[in-house]
């Protein structure tokens, strides 16, 4: 949703949604709490977002906290390293770490929220596709390589290390993971 198609205070509403999610988790996130934090009436929120899942879905996609710019380092290895580093920051720095864990954990149990999570990841993959197009043009990657599979492997490795195992990310992790992935998809 863009500012033009939403309430005047969209940014504040989406920001409040993500910060309350980080503080309280999905189960204790409420429209009333978001309205209070954003300084709007709850009817304003319900007018644009019919449910808590719809509000959180909009926040995941449109709020500045999770915005992403695909790296362009000039090499597939450099871009993969930059992606790993960005994902590590997302999953280790507050409030984005708590937001990611709460939102995507809740999506596993909520079909409506899961649809918004799929839209979030589709949007993210669309932003990442130029990395793979450039790599193929430079001859670093086969034209038929599967960018989603590569990103799943990259994100899955970081998610397991940081969120599930709760291990620290040691020096050189991004370079090692990028090298392993690059070797696996090399021509």
XYZ file of C-alpha atoms in Angstrom, residues 12 16 26 35 39 41 50 61 63 68 73 83 86 93 95 99 107 109 114 118 121 129 135 144 149 161 170 183:
28
model
C 3.520 5.550 11.720
C 4.060 0.878 15.367
C 2.214 -11.961 17.321
C -3.723 2.432 17.124
C -1.879 7.910 17.656
C -8.278 5.574 15.976
C -9.397 -5.847 7.950
C 6.187 -5.341 2.805
C 7.611 -0.471 6.399
C 16.119 -4.087 1.135
C 29.606 -5.505 -5.766
C 23.425 -10.797 1.186
C 22.531 -8.177 5.460
C 19.932 -6.574 15.450
C 14.136 -4.680 16.445
C 10.169 -8.884 14.065
C 3.056 -17.341 9.603
C 0.497 -21.248 12.141
C 1.402 -17.040 5.567
C 4.824 -15.403 0.684
C 9.465 -13.221 0.062
C 16.973 -11.308 -9.231
C 26.240 -12.948 -12.585
C 19.334 -21.623 -16.032
C 17.058 -22.173 -4.646
C 22.703 -20.723 12.497
C 32.106 -15.989 13.496
C 31.087 -23.260 -5.929
